[in-house]
mmCIF file of C-alpha atoms and ligand atoms in Angstrom:
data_model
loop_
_atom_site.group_PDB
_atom_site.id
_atom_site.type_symbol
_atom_site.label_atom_id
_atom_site.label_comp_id
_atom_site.label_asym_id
_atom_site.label_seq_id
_atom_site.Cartn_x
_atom_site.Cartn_y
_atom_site.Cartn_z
ATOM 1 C CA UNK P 59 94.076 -186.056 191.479
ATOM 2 C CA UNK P 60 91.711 -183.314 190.474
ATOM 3 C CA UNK P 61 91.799 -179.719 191.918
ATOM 4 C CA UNK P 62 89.933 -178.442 195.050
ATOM 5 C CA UNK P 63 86.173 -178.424 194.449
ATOM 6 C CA UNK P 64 85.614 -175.412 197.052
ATOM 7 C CA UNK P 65 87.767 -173.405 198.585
ATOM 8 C CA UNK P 66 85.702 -171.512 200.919
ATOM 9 C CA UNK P 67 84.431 -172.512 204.168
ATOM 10 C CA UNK P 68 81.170 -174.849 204.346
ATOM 11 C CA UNK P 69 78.582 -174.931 207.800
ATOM 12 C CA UNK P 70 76.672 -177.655 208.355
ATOM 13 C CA UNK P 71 74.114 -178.062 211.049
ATOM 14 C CA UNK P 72 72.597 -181.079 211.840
ATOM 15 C CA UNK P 73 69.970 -182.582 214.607
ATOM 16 C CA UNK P 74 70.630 -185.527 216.901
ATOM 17 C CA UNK P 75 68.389 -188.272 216.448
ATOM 18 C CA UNK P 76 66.708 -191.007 218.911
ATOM 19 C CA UNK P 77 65.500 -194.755 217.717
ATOM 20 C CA UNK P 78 62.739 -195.744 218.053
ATOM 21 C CA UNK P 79 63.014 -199.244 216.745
ATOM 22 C CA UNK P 80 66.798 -199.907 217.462
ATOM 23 C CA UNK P 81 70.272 -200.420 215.674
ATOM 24 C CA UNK P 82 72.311 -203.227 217.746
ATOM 25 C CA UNK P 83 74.764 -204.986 215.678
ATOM 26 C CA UNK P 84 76.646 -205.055 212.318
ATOM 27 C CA UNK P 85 76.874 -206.547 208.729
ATOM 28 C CA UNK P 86 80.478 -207.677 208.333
ATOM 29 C CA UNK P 87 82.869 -205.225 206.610
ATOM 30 C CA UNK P 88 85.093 -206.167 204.003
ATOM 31 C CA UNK P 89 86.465 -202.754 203.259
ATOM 32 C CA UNK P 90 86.568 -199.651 205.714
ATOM 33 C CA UNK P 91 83.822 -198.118 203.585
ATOM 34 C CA UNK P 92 81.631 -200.895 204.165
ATOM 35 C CA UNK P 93 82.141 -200.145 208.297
ATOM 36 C CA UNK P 94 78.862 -199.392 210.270
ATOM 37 C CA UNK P 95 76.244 -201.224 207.786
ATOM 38 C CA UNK P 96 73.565 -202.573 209.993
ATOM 39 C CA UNK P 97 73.074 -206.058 210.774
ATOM 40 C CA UNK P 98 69.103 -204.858 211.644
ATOM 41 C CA UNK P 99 66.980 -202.077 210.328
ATOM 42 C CA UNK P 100 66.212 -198.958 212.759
ATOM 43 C CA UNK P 101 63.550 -196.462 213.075
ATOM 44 C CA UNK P 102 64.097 -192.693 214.065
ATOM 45 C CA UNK P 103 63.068 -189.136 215.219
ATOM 46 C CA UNK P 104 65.438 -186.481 214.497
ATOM 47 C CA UNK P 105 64.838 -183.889 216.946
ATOM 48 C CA UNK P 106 64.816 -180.281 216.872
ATOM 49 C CA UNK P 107 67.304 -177.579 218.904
ATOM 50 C CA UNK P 108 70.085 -179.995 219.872
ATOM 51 C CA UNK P 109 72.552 -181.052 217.369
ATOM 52 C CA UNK P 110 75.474 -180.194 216.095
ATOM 53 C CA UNK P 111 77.163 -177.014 213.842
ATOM 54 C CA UNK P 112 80.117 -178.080 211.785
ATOM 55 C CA UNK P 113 82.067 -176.069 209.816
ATOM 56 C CA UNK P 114 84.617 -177.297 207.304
ATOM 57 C CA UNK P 115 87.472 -176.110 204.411
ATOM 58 C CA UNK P 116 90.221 -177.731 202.902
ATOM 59 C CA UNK P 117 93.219 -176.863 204.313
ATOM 60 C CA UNK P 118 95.790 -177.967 201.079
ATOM 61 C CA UNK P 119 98.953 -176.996 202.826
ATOM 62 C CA UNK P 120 98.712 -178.598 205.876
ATOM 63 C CA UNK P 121 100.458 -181.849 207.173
ATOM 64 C CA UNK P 122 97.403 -183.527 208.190
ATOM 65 C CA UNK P 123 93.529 -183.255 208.950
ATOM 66 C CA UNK P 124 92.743 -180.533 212.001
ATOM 67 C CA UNK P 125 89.206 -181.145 214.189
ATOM 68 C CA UNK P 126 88.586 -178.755 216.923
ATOM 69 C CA UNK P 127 85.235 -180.218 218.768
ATOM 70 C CA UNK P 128 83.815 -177.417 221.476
ATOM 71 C CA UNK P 129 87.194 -175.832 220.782
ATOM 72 C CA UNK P 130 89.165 -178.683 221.833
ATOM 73 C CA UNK P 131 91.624 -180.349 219.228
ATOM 74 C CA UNK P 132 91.218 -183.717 218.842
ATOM 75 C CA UNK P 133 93.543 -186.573 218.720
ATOM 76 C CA UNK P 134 93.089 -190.522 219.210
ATOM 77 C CA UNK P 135 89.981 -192.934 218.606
ATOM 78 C CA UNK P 136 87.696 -189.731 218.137
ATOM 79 C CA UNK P 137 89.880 -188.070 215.836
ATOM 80 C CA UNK P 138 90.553 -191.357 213.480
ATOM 81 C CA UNK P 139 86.610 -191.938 213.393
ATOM 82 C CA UNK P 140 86.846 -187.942 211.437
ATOM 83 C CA UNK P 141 89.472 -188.777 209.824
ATOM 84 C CA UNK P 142 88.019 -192.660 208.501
ATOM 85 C CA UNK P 143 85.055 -190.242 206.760
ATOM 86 C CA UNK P 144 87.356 -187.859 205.305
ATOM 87 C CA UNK P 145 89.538 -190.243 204.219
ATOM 88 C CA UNK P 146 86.162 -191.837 201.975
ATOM 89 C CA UNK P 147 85.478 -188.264 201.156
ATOM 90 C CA UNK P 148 88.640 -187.584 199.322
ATOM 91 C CA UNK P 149 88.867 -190.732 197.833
ATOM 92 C CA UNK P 150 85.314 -190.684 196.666
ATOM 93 C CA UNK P 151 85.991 -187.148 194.930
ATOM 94 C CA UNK P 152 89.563 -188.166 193.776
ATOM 95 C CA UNK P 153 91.471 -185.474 195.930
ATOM 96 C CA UNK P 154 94.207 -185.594 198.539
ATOM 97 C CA UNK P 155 94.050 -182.478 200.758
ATOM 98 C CA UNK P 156 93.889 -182.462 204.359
ATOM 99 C CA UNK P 157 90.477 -181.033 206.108
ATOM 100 C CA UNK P 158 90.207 -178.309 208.371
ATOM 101 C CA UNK P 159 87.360 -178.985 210.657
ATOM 102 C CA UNK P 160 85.512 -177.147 213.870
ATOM 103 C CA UNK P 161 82.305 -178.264 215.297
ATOM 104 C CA UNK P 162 79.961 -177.306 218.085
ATOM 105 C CA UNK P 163 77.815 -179.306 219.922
ATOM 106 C CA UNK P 164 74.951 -177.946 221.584
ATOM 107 C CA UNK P 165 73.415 -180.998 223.138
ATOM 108 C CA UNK P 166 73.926 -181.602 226.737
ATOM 109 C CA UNK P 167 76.430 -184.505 226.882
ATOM 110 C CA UNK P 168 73.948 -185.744 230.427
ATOM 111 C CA UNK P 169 70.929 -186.349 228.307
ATOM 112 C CA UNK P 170 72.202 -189.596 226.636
ATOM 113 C CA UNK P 171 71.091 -188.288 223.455
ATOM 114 C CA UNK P 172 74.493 -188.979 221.000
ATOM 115 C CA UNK P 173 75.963 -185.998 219.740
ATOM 116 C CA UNK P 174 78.144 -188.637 217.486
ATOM 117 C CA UNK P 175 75.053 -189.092 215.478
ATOM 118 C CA UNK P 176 74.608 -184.957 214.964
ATOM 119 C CA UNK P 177 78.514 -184.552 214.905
ATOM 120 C CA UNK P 178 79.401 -186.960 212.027
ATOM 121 C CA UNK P 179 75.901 -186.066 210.197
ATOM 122 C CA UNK P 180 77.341 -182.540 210.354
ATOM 123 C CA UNK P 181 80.674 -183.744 209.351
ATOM 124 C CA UNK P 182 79.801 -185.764 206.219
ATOM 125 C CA UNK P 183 77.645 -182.411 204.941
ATOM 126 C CA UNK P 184 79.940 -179.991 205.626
ATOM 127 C CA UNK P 185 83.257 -181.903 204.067
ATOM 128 C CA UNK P 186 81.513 -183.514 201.398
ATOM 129 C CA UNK P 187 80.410 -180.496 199.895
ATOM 130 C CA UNK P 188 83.392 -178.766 199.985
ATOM 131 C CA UNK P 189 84.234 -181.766 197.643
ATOM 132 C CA UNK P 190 81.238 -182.001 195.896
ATOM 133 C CA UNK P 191 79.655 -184.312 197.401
ATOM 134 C CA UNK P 192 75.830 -182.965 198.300
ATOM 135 C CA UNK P 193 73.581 -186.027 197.421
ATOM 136 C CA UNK P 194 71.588 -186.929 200.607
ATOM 137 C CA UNK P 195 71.654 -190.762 200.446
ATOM 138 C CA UNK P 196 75.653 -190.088 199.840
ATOM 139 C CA UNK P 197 75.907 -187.461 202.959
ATOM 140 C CA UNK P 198 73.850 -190.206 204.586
ATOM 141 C CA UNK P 199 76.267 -193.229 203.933
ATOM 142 C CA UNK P 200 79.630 -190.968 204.274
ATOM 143 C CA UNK P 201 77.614 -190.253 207.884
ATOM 144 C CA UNK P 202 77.179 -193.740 208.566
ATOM 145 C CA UNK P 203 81.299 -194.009 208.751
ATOM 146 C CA UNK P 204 81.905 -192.367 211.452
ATOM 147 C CA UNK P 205 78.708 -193.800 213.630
ATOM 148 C CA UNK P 206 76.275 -195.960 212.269
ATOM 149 C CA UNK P 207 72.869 -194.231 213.606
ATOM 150 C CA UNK P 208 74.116 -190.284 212.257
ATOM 151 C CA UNK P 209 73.629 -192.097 208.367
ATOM 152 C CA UNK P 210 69.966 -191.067 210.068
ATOM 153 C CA UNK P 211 70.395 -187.262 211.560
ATOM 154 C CA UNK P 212 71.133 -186.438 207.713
ATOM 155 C CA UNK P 213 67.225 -186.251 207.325
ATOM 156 C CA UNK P 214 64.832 -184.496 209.032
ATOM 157 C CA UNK P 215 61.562 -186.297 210.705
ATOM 158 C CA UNK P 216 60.794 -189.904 210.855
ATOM 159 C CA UNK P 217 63.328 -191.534 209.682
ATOM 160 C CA UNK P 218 64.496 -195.547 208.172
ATOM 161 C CA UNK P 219 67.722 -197.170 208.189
ATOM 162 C CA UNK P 220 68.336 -200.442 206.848
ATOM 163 C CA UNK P 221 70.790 -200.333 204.318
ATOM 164 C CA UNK P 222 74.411 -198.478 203.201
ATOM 165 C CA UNK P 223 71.968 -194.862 203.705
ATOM 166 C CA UNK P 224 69.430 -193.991 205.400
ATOM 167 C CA UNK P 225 66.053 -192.896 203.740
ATOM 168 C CA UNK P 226 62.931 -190.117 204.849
ATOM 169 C CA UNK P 227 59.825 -191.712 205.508
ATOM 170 C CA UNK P 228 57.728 -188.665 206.937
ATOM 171 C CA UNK P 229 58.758 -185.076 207.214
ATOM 172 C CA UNK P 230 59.094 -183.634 211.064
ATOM 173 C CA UNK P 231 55.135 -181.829 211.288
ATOM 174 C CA UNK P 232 53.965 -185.919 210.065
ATOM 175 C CA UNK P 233 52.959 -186.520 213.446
ATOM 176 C CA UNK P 234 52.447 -183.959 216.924
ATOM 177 C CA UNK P 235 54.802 -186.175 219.139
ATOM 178 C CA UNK P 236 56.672 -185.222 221.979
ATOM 179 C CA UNK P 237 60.282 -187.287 223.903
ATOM 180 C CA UNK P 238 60.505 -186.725 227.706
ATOM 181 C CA UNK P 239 64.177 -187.361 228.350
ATOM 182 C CA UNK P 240 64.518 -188.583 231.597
ATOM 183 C CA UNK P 241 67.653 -187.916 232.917
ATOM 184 C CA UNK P 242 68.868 -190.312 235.679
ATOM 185 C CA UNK P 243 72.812 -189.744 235.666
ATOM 186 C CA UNK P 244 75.182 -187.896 233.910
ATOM 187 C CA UNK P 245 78.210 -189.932 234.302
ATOM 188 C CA UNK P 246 79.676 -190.679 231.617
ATOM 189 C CA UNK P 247 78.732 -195.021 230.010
ATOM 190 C CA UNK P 248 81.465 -197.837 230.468
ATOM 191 C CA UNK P 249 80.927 -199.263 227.586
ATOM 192 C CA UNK P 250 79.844 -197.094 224.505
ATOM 193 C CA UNK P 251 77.257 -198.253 222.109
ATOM 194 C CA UNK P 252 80.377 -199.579 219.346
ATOM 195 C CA UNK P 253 81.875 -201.505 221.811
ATOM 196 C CA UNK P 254 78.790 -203.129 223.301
ATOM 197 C CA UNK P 255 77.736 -204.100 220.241
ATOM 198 C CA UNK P 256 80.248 -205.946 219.482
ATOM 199 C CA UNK P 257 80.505 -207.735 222.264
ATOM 200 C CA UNK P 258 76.976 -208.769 221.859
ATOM 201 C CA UNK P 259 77.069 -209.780 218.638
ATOM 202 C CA UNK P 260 80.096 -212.265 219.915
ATOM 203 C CA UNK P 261 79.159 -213.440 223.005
ATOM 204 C CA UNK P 262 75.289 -213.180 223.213
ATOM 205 C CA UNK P 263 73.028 -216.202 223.206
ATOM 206 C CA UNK P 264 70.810 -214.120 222.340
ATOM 207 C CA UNK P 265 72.119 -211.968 219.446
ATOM 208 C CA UNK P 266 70.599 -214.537 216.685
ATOM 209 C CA UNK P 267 67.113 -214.587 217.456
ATOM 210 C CA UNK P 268 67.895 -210.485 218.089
ATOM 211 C CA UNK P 269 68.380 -210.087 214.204
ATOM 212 C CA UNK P 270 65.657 -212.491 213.487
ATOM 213 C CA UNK P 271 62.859 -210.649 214.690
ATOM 214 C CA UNK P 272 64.307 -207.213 214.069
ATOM 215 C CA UNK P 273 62.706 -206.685 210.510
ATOM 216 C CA UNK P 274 59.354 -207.436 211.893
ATOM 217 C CA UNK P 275 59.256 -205.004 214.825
ATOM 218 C CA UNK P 276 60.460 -202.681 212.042
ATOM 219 C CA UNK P 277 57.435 -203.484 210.029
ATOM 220 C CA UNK P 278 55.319 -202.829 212.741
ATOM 221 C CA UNK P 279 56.987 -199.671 213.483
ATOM 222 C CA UNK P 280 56.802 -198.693 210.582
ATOM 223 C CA UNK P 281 53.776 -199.261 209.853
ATOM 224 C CA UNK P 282 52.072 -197.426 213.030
ATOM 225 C CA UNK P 283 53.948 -194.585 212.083
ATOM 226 C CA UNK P 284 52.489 -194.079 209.144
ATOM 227 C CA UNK P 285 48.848 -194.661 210.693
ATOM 228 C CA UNK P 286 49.791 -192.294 213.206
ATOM 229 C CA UNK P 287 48.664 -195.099 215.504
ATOM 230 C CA UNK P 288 50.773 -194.314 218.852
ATOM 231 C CA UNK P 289 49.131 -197.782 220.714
ATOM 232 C CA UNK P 290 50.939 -199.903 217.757
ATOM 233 C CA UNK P 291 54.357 -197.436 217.761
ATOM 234 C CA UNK P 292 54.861 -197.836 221.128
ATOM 235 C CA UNK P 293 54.600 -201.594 221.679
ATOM 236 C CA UNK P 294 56.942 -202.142 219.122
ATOM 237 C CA UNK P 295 59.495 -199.296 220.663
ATOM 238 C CA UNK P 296 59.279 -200.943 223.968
ATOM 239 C CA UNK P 297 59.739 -204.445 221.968
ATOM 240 C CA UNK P 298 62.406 -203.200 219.946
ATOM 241 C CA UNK P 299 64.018 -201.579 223.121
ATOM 242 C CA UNK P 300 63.773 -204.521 225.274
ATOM 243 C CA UNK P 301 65.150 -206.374 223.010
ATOM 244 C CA UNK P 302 68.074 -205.087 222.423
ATOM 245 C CA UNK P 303 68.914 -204.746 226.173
ATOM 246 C CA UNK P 304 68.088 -208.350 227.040
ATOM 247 C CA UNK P 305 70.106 -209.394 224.037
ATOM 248 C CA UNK P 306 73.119 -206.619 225.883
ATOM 249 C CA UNK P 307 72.640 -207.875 229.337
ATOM 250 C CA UNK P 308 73.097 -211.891 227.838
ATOM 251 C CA UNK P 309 76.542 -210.688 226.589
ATOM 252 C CA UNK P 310 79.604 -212.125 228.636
ATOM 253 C CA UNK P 311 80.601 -210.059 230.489
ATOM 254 C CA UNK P 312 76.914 -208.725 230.371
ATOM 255 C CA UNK P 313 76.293 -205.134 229.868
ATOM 256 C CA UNK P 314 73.318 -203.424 231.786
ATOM 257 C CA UNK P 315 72.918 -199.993 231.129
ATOM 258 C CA UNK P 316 69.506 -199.773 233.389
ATOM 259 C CA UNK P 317 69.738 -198.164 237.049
ATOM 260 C CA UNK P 318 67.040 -198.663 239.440
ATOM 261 C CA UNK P 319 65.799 -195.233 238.814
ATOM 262 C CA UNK P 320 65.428 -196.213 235.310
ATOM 263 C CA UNK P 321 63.342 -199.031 236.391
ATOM 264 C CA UNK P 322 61.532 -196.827 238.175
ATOM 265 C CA UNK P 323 60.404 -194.654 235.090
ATOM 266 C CA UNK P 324 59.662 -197.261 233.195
ATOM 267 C CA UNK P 325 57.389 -198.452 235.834
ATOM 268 C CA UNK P 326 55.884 -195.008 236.045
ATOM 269 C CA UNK P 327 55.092 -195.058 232.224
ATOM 270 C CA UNK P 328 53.429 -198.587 232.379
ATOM 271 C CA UNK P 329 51.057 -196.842 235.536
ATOM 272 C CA UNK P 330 50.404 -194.043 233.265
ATOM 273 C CA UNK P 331 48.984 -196.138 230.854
ATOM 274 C CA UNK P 332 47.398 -197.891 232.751
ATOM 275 C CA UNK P 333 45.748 -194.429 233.954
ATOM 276 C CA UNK P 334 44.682 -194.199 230.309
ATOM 277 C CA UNK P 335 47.498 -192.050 228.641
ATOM 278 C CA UNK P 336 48.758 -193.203 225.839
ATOM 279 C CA UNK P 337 52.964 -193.252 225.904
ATOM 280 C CA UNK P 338 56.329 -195.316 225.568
ATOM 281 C CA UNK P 339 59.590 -195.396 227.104
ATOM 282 C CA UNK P 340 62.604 -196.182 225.535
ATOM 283 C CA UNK P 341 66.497 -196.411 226.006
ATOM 284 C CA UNK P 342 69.873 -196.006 224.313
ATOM 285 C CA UNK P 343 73.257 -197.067 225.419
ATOM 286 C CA UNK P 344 72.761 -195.221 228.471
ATOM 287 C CA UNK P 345 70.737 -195.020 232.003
ATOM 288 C CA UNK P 346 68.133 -192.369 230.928
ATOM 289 C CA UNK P 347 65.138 -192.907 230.014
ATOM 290 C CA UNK P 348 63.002 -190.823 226.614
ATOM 291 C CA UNK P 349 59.170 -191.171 226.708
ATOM 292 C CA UNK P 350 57.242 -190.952 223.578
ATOM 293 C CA UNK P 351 53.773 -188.876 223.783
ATOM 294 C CA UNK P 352 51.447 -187.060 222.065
ATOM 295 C CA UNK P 353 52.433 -182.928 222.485
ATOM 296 C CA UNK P 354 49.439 -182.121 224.599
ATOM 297 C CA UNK P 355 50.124 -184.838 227.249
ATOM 298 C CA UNK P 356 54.025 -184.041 227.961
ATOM 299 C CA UNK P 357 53.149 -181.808 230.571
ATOM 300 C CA UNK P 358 51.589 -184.479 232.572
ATOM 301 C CA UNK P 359 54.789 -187.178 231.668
ATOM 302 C CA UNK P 360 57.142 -184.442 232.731
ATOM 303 C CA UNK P 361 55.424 -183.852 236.252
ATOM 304 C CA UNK P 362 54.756 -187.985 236.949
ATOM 305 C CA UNK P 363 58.918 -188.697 236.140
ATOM 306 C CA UNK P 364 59.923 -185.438 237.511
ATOM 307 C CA UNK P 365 58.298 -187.041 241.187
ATOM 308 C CA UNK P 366 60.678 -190.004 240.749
ATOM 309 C CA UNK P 367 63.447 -190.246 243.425
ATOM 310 C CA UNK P 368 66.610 -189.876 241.244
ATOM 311 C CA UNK P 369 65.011 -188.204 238.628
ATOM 312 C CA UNK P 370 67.740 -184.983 238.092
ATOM 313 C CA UNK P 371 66.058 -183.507 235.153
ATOM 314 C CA UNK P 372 63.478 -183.604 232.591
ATOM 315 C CA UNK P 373 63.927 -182.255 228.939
ATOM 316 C CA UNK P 374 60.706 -182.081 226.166
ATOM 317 C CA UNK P 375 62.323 -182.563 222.442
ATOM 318 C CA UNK P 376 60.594 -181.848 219.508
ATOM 319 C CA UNK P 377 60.897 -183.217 215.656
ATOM 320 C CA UNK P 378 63.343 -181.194 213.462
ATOM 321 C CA UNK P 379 64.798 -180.658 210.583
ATOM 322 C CA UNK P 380 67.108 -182.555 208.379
ATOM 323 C CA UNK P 381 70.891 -181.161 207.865
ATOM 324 C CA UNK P 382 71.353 -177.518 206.612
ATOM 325 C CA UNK P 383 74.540 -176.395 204.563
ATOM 326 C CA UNK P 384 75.788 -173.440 203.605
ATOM 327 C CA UNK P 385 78.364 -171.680 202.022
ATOM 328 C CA UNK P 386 80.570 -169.077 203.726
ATOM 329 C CA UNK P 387 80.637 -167.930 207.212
ATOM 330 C CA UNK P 388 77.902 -167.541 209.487
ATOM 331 C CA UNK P 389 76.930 -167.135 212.909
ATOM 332 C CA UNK P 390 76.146 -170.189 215.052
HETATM 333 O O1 LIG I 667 75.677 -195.552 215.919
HETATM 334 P P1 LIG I 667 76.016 -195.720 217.353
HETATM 335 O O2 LIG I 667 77.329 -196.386 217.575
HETATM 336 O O3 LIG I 667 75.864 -194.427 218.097
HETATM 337 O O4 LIG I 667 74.927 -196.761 217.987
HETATM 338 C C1 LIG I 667 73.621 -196.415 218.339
HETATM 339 C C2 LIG I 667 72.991 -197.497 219.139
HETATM 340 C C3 LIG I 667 71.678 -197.129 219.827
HETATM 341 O O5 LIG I 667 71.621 -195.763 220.129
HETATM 342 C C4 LIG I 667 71.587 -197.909 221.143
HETATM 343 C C5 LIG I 667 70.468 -197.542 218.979
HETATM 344 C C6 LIG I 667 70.170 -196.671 217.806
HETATM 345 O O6 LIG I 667 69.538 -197.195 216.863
HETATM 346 O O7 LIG I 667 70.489 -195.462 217.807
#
């Protein structure tokens, strides 16, 4: 085993990011690197102002790894899902000592936007170099361990998935888009997105014909992103997204993220349409509802879902940047 590459402290900062052609399901792993390859290709916005700050250091003459999330030490599932990246980390670089790690979040846990995706993005950048690991498409896949979609958050803008990294496809000022999240409860899912998954991909009559069609909605997607053509983005987002729920909700025992108030918004975004502004709903693993709209019209999408019954909160998020490191310490 070689020496330490770094023996300072490294701070990584990274975005959370929102799909808007979806990740549901997974390529079979034969190894515990291979965990969290997709099974579909996805489409995403990393989004500025809410992410996550990670800072990391070896910590040679400890026992074991150390992760402190919001100050909070963690132990269990979450911890082993750190642990499973720096484990690739140190075998990747040929080196055996244990991690000391402390993140921040900064993204309200109500919005339903995951901070997993921001946290392990964060992780992989902040670890890795300290082992000398910087390349993105590596930061990207070591990402992709500990939650399949934060292989994305490593890159700033628009943003493909659809192999063992994630890739940029258009830098974060491409295109003058807005996301309304809709927030419609903050209690905390039943089943989170890993599990569900799963289950779906077992049980669902549906799950087949799911990663059939997934590469053309991508292709679409992908393609009206790059024309800047909002019509064609958001009839495959809302494909994409309803999709993947119907292929959820066909799962036994079915899963159904949607509440009637998210019914409700979605019904409010077809009206506005049909009022003759252009935008698109979307959801995650989750109740709330993000609306995709040109910057100049999220005023008017805020006010129409803010008059929904049910309707808690409202929050406008930007595109951002891809993952910042840095050596030493910093404030953040
Ligand atoms: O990578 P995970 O386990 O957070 O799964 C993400 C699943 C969805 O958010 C529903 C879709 C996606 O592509 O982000």
């Amino acid at each position: 085993m070689s020496e330490l590459v770094l023996e300072g402290e490294v701070r990584a900062e990274a975005g959370v990011n929102f799909a808007l052609i979806k990740y549901w399901g997974k390529a079979p792993a034969r190894a515990a690197h291979e965990a969290n390859l997709p099974a579909v290709p996805s489409l995403s916005l990393t989004l500025a102002d809410l992410g996550t700050v990670t800072r990391a250091r070896f910590a040679p003459d400890a026992a074991e790894d150390a992760v402190w999330l919001d100050g909070e030490r963690l132990a269990g599932e979450p911890l082993r899902r750190v642990v499973a990246v720096l484990d690739r980390i140190r075998s990747v670089a040929a080196l055996r000592s244990p991690f000391e790690i402390r993140s921040t979040n900064s993204v309200p846990t109500a919005a339903g936007l995951a901070s997993s995706a921001s946290g392990m993005a964060a992780l992989a950048g902040a670890a890795g170099r300290c082992a000398g690991l910087d390349d993105p498409a590596r930061v990207s896949e070591l990402a992709r361990i500990g939650s399949g979609s934060a292989s994305r958050s490593v890159f700033g803008g628009w943003v493909a998935w659809d192999g063992p990294a994630a890739r940029p496809l258009h830098p974060e000022d491409h295109w003058d888009l807005a996301v309304v999240v809709a927030i419609v409860s903050r209690a905390r899912k039943k089943i989170g997105s890993r599990a569900a998954m799963n289950l779906t991909a077992r049980t669902s009559p549906f799950y087949a014909g799911w990663v059939q069609q997934a590469r053309g909605t991508f292709d679409e997607g992908v393609r009206a992103l790059a024309e800047r053509d909002l019509e064609g983005l958001v009839a495959a987002m809302e494909a994409s997204t309803m999709r993947m729920h119907a292929c959820a909700m066909g799962a036994r025992p079915p899963i159904l993220y949607w509440q009637a108030e998210s019914l409700a918004a979605i019904h409010r975004v077809r009206a506005l349409r049909e009022e003759g502004l252009m935008c698109g709903w979307t959801m995650d693993a989750g109740p709330n509802v993000k609306v995709v709209c040109e910057r100049e019209a999220q005023g008017v999408v805020v006010e129409a879902l803010s008059e929904i019954p049910g309707v808690q909160e409202c929050m406008v998020c930007l595109p951002g940047p891809g993952i910042r490191v840095s050596l030493g310490r910093s404030e953040g």
